[in-house]
Amino acid sequence: MKAEAKSNLKPVYLELGGKSPLIIFYDADVDLAAQLAHKGAFYNKT
């Protein structure tokens, strides 16, 4: 198992914070993305 772990282990980085993670690409309309993110975060809040 030790040999397998040395040869097959890959580094992994996780983002563990935030309740509504989003991916917004560089060519996106930032104003529209912000509006939709806001709506998505608060959709079920009453």
PDB file of N, CA, C and O in Angstrom:
ATOM      1  N   MET A   1       0.826  -1.182   0.000  1.00  0.00           N
ATOM      2  CA  MET A   1       0.000   0.000   0.000  1.00  0.00           C
ATOM      3  C   MET A   1       0.872   1.248   0.000  1.00  0.00           C
ATOM      4  O   MET A   1       0.493   2.235  -0.599  1.00  0.00           O
ATOM      5  N   LYS A   2       1.978   1.183   0.677  1.00  0.00           N
ATOM      6  CA  LYS A   2       2.844   2.356   0.726  1.00  0.00           C
ATOM      7  C   LYS A   2       3.380   2.696  -0.667  1.00  0.00           C
ATOM      8  O   LYS A   2       3.407   3.856  -1.071  1.00  0.00           O
ATOM      9  N   ALA A   3       3.789   1.673  -1.420  1.00  0.00           N
ATOM     10  CA  ALA A   3       4.304   1.886  -2.779  1.00  0.00           C
ATOM     11  C   ALA A   3       3.205   2.440  -3.688  1.00  0.00           C
ATOM     12  O   ALA A   3       3.453   3.320  -4.510  1.00  0.00           O
ATOM     13  N   GLU A   4       2.003   1.913  -3.559  1.00  0.00           N
ATOM     14  CA  GLU A   4       0.875   2.409  -4.357  1.00  0.00           C
ATOM     15  C   GLU A   4       0.576   3.875  -4.034  1.00  0.00           C
ATOM     16  O   GLU A   4       0.307   4.676  -4.914  1.00  0.00           O
ATOM     17  N   ALA A   5       0.612   4.209  -2.767  1.00  0.00           N
ATOM     18  CA  ALA A   5       0.321   5.584  -2.362  1.00  0.00           C
ATOM     19  C   ALA A   5       1.370   6.544  -2.905  1.00  0.00           C
ATOM     20  O   ALA A   5       1.043   7.652  -3.342  1.00  0.00           O
ATOM     21  N   LYS A   6       2.625   6.128  -2.937  1.00  0.00           N
ATOM     22  CA  LYS A   6       3.675   7.007  -3.445  1.00  0.00           C
ATOM     23  C   LYS A   6       3.545   7.239  -4.944  1.00  0.00           C
ATOM     24  O   LYS A   6       3.827   8.314  -5.451  1.00  0.00           O
ATOM     25  N   SER A   7       3.108   6.232  -5.683  1.00  0.00           N
ATOM     26  CA  SER A   7       3.069   6.357  -7.142  1.00  0.00           C
ATOM     27  C   SER A   7       1.747   6.931  -7.655  1.00  0.00           C
ATOM     28  O   SER A   7       1.715   7.484  -8.740  1.00  0.00           O
ATOM     29  N   ASN A   8       0.674   6.802  -6.924  1.00  0.00           N
ATOM     30  CA  ASN A   8      -0.650   7.187  -7.439  1.00  0.00           C
ATOM     31  C   ASN A   8      -1.281   8.396  -6.767  1.00  0.00           C
ATOM     32  O   ASN A   8      -2.322   8.861  -7.216  1.00  0.00           O
ATOM     33  N   LEU A   9      -0.700   8.863  -5.696  1.00  0.00           N
ATOM     34  CA  LEU A   9      -1.320   9.990  -4.996  1.00  0.00           C
ATOM     35  C   LEU A   9      -1.177  11.273  -5.798  1.00  0.00           C
ATOM     36  O   LEU A   9      -0.117  11.566  -6.346  1.00  0.00           O
ATOM     37  N   LYS A  10      -2.235  12.031  -5.889  1.00  0.00           N
ATOM     38  CA  LYS A  10      -2.234  13.303  -6.609  1.00  0.00           C
ATOM     39  C   LYS A  10      -2.571  14.422  -5.630  1.00  0.00           C
ATOM     40  O   LYS A  10      -3.429  14.253  -4.764  1.00  0.00           O
ATOM     41  N   PRO A  11      -1.917  15.578  -5.762  1.00  0.00           N
ATOM     42  CA  PRO A  11      -2.270  16.703  -4.891  1.00  0.00           C
ATOM     43  C   PRO A  11      -3.660  17.244  -5.267  1.00  0.00           C
ATOM     44  O   PRO A  11      -3.994  17.337  -6.443  1.00  0.00           O
ATOM     45  N   VAL A  12      -4.433  17.545  -4.281  1.00  0.00           N
ATOM     46  CA  VAL A  12      -5.787  18.045  -4.494  1.00  0.00           C
ATOM     47  C   VAL A  12      -5.978  19.298  -3.647  1.00  0.00           C
ATOM     48  O   VAL A  12      -5.583  19.334  -2.487  1.00  0.00           O
ATOM     49  N   TYR A  13      -6.578  20.320  -4.243  1.00  0.00           N
ATOM     50  CA  TYR A  13      -6.880  21.562  -3.530  1.00  0.00           C
ATOM     51  C   TYR A  13      -8.387  21.754  -3.524  1.00  0.00           C
ATOM     52  O   TYR A  13      -9.019  21.747  -4.575  1.00  0.00           O
ATOM     53  N   LEU A  14      -8.956  21.927  -2.357  1.00  0.00           N
ATOM     54  CA  LEU A  14     -10.401  22.069  -2.231  1.00  0.00           C
ATOM     55  C   LEU A  14     -10.752  23.444  -1.689  1.00  0.00           C
ATOM     56  O   LEU A  14     -10.100  23.939  -0.777  1.00  0.00           O
ATOM     57  N   GLU A  15     -11.796  24.021  -2.239  1.00  0.00           N
ATOM     58  CA  GLU A  15     -12.339  25.268  -1.708  1.00  0.00           C
ATOM     59  C   GLU A  15     -13.503  24.857  -0.821  1.00  0.00           C
ATOM     60  O   GLU A  15     -14.503  24.346  -1.297  1.00  0.00           O
ATOM     61  N   LEU A  16     -13.357  25.035   0.481  1.00  0.00           N
ATOM     62  CA  LEU A  16     -14.353  24.524   1.410  1.00  0.00           C
ATOM     63  C   LEU A  16     -15.209  25.620   2.054  1.00  0.00           C
ATOM     64  O   LEU A  16     -16.006  25.330   2.926  1.00  0.00           O
ATOM     65  N   GLY A  17     -15.051  26.832   1.633  1.00  0.00           N
ATOM     66  CA  GLY A  17     -15.812  27.901   2.257  1.00  0.00           C
ATOM     67  C   GLY A  17     -16.944  28.390   1.375  1.00  0.00           C
ATOM     68  O   GLY A  17     -17.019  28.095   0.190  1.00  0.00           O
ATOM     69  N   GLY A  18     -17.836  29.118   1.960  1.00  0.00           N
ATOM     70  CA  GLY A  18     -18.928  29.722   1.213  1.00  0.00           C
ATOM     71  C   GLY A  18     -20.112  28.795   1.056  1.00  0.00           C
ATOM     72  O   GLY A  18     -19.983  27.586   1.010  1.00  0.00           O
ATOM     73  N   LYS A  19     -21.294  29.380   0.973  1.00  0.00           N
ATOM     74  CA  LYS A  19     -22.495  28.569   0.824  1.00  0.00           C
ATOM     75  C   LYS A  19     -22.981  28.518  -0.607  1.00  0.00           C
ATOM     76  O   LYS A  19     -23.798  27.676  -0.946  1.00  0.00           O
ATOM     77  N   SER A  20     -22.505  29.390  -1.460  1.00  0.00           N
ATOM     78  CA  SER A  20     -22.966  29.430  -2.844  1.00  0.00           C
ATOM     79  C   SER A  20     -21.787  29.643  -3.789  1.00  0.00           C
ATOM     80  O   SER A  20     -21.641  30.714  -4.383  1.00  0.00           O
ATOM     81  N   PRO A  21     -20.935  28.631  -3.923  1.00  0.00           N
ATOM     82  CA  PRO A  21     -19.790  28.811  -4.812  1.00  0.00           C
ATOM     83  C   PRO A  21     -20.237  28.930  -6.268  1.00  0.00           C
ATOM     84  O   PRO A  21     -21.173  28.256  -6.695  1.00  0.00           O
ATOM     85  N   LEU A  22     -19.582  29.779  -7.018  1.00  0.00           N
ATOM     86  CA  LEU A  22     -19.922  30.002  -8.421  1.00  0.00           C
ATOM     87  C   LEU A  22     -18.653  30.007  -9.256  1.00  0.00           C
ATOM     88  O   LEU A  22     -17.594  30.391  -8.782  1.00  0.00           O
ATOM     89  N   ILE A  23     -18.807  29.611 -10.495  1.00  0.00           N
ATOM     90  CA  ILE A  23     -17.730  29.742 -11.464  1.00  0.00           C
ATOM     91  C   ILE A  23     -18.217  30.718 -12.520  1.00  0.00           C
ATOM     92  O   ILE A  23     -19.241  30.477 -13.171  1.00  0.00           O
ATOM     93  N   ILE A  24     -17.517  31.826 -12.658  1.00  0.00           N
ATOM     94  CA  ILE A  24     -17.871  32.836 -13.661  1.00  0.00           C
ATOM     95  C   ILE A  24     -16.674  32.975 -14.588  1.00  0.00           C
ATOM     96  O   ILE A  24     -15.584  33.319 -14.158  1.00  0.00           O
ATOM     97  N   PHE A  25     -16.875  32.682 -15.848  1.00  0.00           N
ATOM     98  CA  PHE A  25     -15.793  32.701 -16.819  1.00  0.00           C
ATOM     99  C   PHE A  25     -15.433  34.121 -17.222  1.00  0.00           C
ATOM    100  O   PHE A  25     -16.220  35.057 -17.057  1.00  0.00           O
ATOM    101  N   TYR A  26     -14.237  34.291 -17.748  1.00  0.00           N
ATOM    102  CA  TYR A  26     -13.700  35.613 -18.075  1.00  0.00           C
ATOM    103  C   TYR A  26     -14.529  36.352 -19.116  1.00  0.00           C
ATOM    104  O   TYR A  26     -14.551  37.572 -19.129  1.00  0.00           O
ATOM    105  N   ASP A  27     -15.257  35.639 -19.979  1.00  0.00           N
ATOM    106  CA  ASP A  27     -16.028  36.296 -21.033  1.00  0.00           C
ATOM    107  C   ASP A  27     -17.495  36.511 -20.648  1.00  0.00           C
ATOM    108  O   ASP A  27     -18.306  36.884 -21.485  1.00  0.00           O
ATOM    109  N   ALA A  28     -17.817  36.313 -19.376  1.00  0.00           N
ATOM    110  CA  ALA A  28     -19.198  36.454 -18.915  1.00  0.00           C
ATOM    111  C   ALA A  28     -19.570  37.922 -18.727  1.00  0.00           C
ATOM    112  O   ALA A  28     -18.714  38.778 -18.503  1.00  0.00           O
ATOM    113  N   ASP A  29     -20.856  38.172 -18.802  1.00  0.00           N
ATOM    114  CA  ASP A  29     -21.406  39.493 -18.476  1.00  0.00           C
ATOM    115  C   ASP A  29     -21.444  39.579 -16.952  1.00  0.00           C
ATOM    116  O   ASP A  29     -22.270  38.941 -16.305  1.00  0.00           O
ATOM    117  N   VAL A  30     -20.535  40.341 -16.370  1.00  0.00           N
ATOM    118  CA  VAL A  30     -20.372  40.358 -14.911  1.00  0.00           C
ATOM    119  C   VAL A  30     -21.612  40.902 -14.212  1.00  0.00           C
ATOM    120  O   VAL A  30     -22.023  40.384 -13.174  1.00  0.00           O
ATOM    121  N   ASP A  31     -22.241  41.925 -14.769  1.00  0.00           N
ATOM    122  CA  ASP A  31     -23.443  42.480 -14.144  1.00  0.00           C
ATOM    123  C   ASP A  31     -24.567  41.444 -14.111  1.00  0.00           C
ATOM    124  O   ASP A  31     -25.237  41.269 -13.089  1.00  0.00           O
ATOM    125  N   LEU A  32     -24.762  40.728 -15.211  1.00  0.00           N
ATOM    126  CA  LEU A  32     -25.797  39.696 -15.258  1.00  0.00           C
ATOM    127  C   LEU A  32     -25.450  38.548 -14.323  1.00  0.00           C
ATOM    128  O   LEU A  32     -26.322  38.033 -13.614  1.00  0.00           O
ATOM    129  N   ALA A  33     -24.196  38.162 -14.285  1.00  0.00           N
ATOM    130  CA  ALA A  33     -23.764  37.077 -13.392  1.00  0.00           C
ATOM    131  C   ALA A  33     -24.022  37.449 -11.932  1.00  0.00           C
ATOM    132  O   ALA A  33     -24.473  36.616 -11.148  1.00  0.00           O
ATOM    133  N   ALA A  34     -23.760  38.689 -11.568  1.00  0.00           N
ATOM    134  CA  ALA A  34     -23.999  39.135 -10.186  1.00  0.00           C
ATOM    135  C   ALA A  34     -25.487  39.118  -9.859  1.00  0.00           C
ATOM    136  O   ALA A  34     -25.886  38.687  -8.770  1.00  0.00           O
ATOM    137  N   GLN A  35     -26.316  39.557 -10.787  1.00  0.00           N
ATOM    138  CA  GLN A  35     -27.770  39.540 -10.566  1.00  0.00           C
ATOM    139  C   GLN A  35     -28.283  38.114 -10.388  1.00  0.00           C
ATOM    140  O   GLN A  35     -29.068  37.830  -9.471  1.00  0.00           O
ATOM    141  N   LEU A  36     -27.838  37.205 -11.255  1.00  0.00           N
ATOM    142  CA  LEU A  36     -28.294  35.817 -11.179  1.00  0.00           C
ATOM    143  C   LEU A  36     -27.764  35.128  -9.925  1.00  0.00           C
ATOM    144  O   LEU A  36     -28.463  34.311  -9.323  1.00  0.00           O
ATOM    145  N   ALA A  37     -26.548  35.453  -9.520  1.00  0.00           N
ATOM    146  CA  ALA A  37     -25.990  34.886  -8.290  1.00  0.00           C
ATOM    147  C   ALA A  37     -26.804  35.339  -7.081  1.00  0.00           C
ATOM    148  O   ALA A  37     -27.105  34.547  -6.190  1.00  0.00           O
ATOM    149  N   HIS A  38     -27.182  36.603  -7.070  1.00  0.00           N
ATOM    150  CA  HIS A  38     -28.000  37.132  -5.973  1.00  0.00           C
ATOM    151  C   HIS A  38     -29.352  36.437  -5.926  1.00  0.00           C
ATOM    152  O   HIS A  38     -29.820  36.012  -4.874  1.00  0.00           O
ATOM    153  N   LYS A  39     -29.983  36.311  -7.084  1.00  0.00           N
ATOM    154  CA  LYS A  39     -31.288  35.637  -7.139  1.00  0.00           C
ATOM    155  C   LYS A  39     -31.163  34.185  -6.680  1.00  0.00           C
ATOM    156  O   LYS A  39     -32.026  33.667  -5.956  1.00  0.00           O
ATOM    157  N   GLY A  40     -30.112  33.504  -7.121  1.00  0.00           N
ATOM    158  CA  GLY A  40     -29.922  32.110  -6.732  1.00  0.00           C
ATOM    159  C   GLY A  40     -29.677  31.935  -5.246  1.00  0.00           C
ATOM    160  O   GLY A  40     -30.165  30.991  -4.633  1.00  0.00           O
ATOM    161  N   ALA A  41     -28.939  32.844  -4.654  1.00  0.00           N
ATOM    162  CA  ALA A  41     -28.628  32.737  -3.224  1.00  0.00           C
ATOM    163  C   ALA A  41     -29.838  32.986  -2.341  1.00  0.00           C
ATOM    164  O   ALA A  41     -29.962  32.418  -1.270  1.00  0.00           O
ATOM    165  N   PHE A  42     -30.725  33.852  -2.802  1.00  0.00           N
ATOM    166  CA  PHE A  42     -31.866  34.242  -1.964  1.00  0.00           C
ATOM    167  C   PHE A  42     -33.205  33.757  -2.497  1.00  0.00           C
ATOM    168  O   PHE A  42     -34.252  34.225  -2.082  1.00  0.00           O
ATOM    169  N   TYR A  43     -33.212  32.794  -3.425  1.00  0.00           N
ATOM    170  CA  TYR A  43     -34.441  32.334  -4.070  1.00  0.00           C
ATOM    171  C   TYR A  43     -35.465  31.802  -3.071  1.00  0.00           C
ATOM    172  O   TYR A  43     -36.639  32.119  -3.142  1.00  0.00           O
ATOM    173  N   ASN A  44     -35.046  30.975  -2.125  1.00  0.00           N
ATOM    174  CA  ASN A  44     -35.981  30.354  -1.187  1.00  0.00           C
ATOM    175  C   ASN A  44     -36.039  31.067   0.169  1.00  0.00           C
ATOM    176  O   ASN A  44     -36.529  30.499   1.131  1.00  0.00           O
ATOM    177  N   LYS A  45     -35.555  32.270   0.244  1.00  0.00           N
ATOM    178  CA  LYS A  45     -35.565  33.016   1.511  1.00  0.00           C
ATOM    179  C   LYS A  45     -36.837  33.860   1.586  1.00  0.00           C
ATOM    180  O   LYS A  45     -37.104  34.691   0.745  1.00  0.00           O
ATOM    181  N   THR A  46     -37.625  33.613   2.590  1.00  0.00           N
ATOM    182  CA  THR A  46     -38.835  34.437   2.794  1.00  0.00           C
ATOM    183  C   THR A  46     -39.020  34.782   4.227  1.00  0.00           C
ATOM    184  O   THR A  46     -38.498  34.214   5.111  1.00  0.00           O
TER     185      THR A  46
END
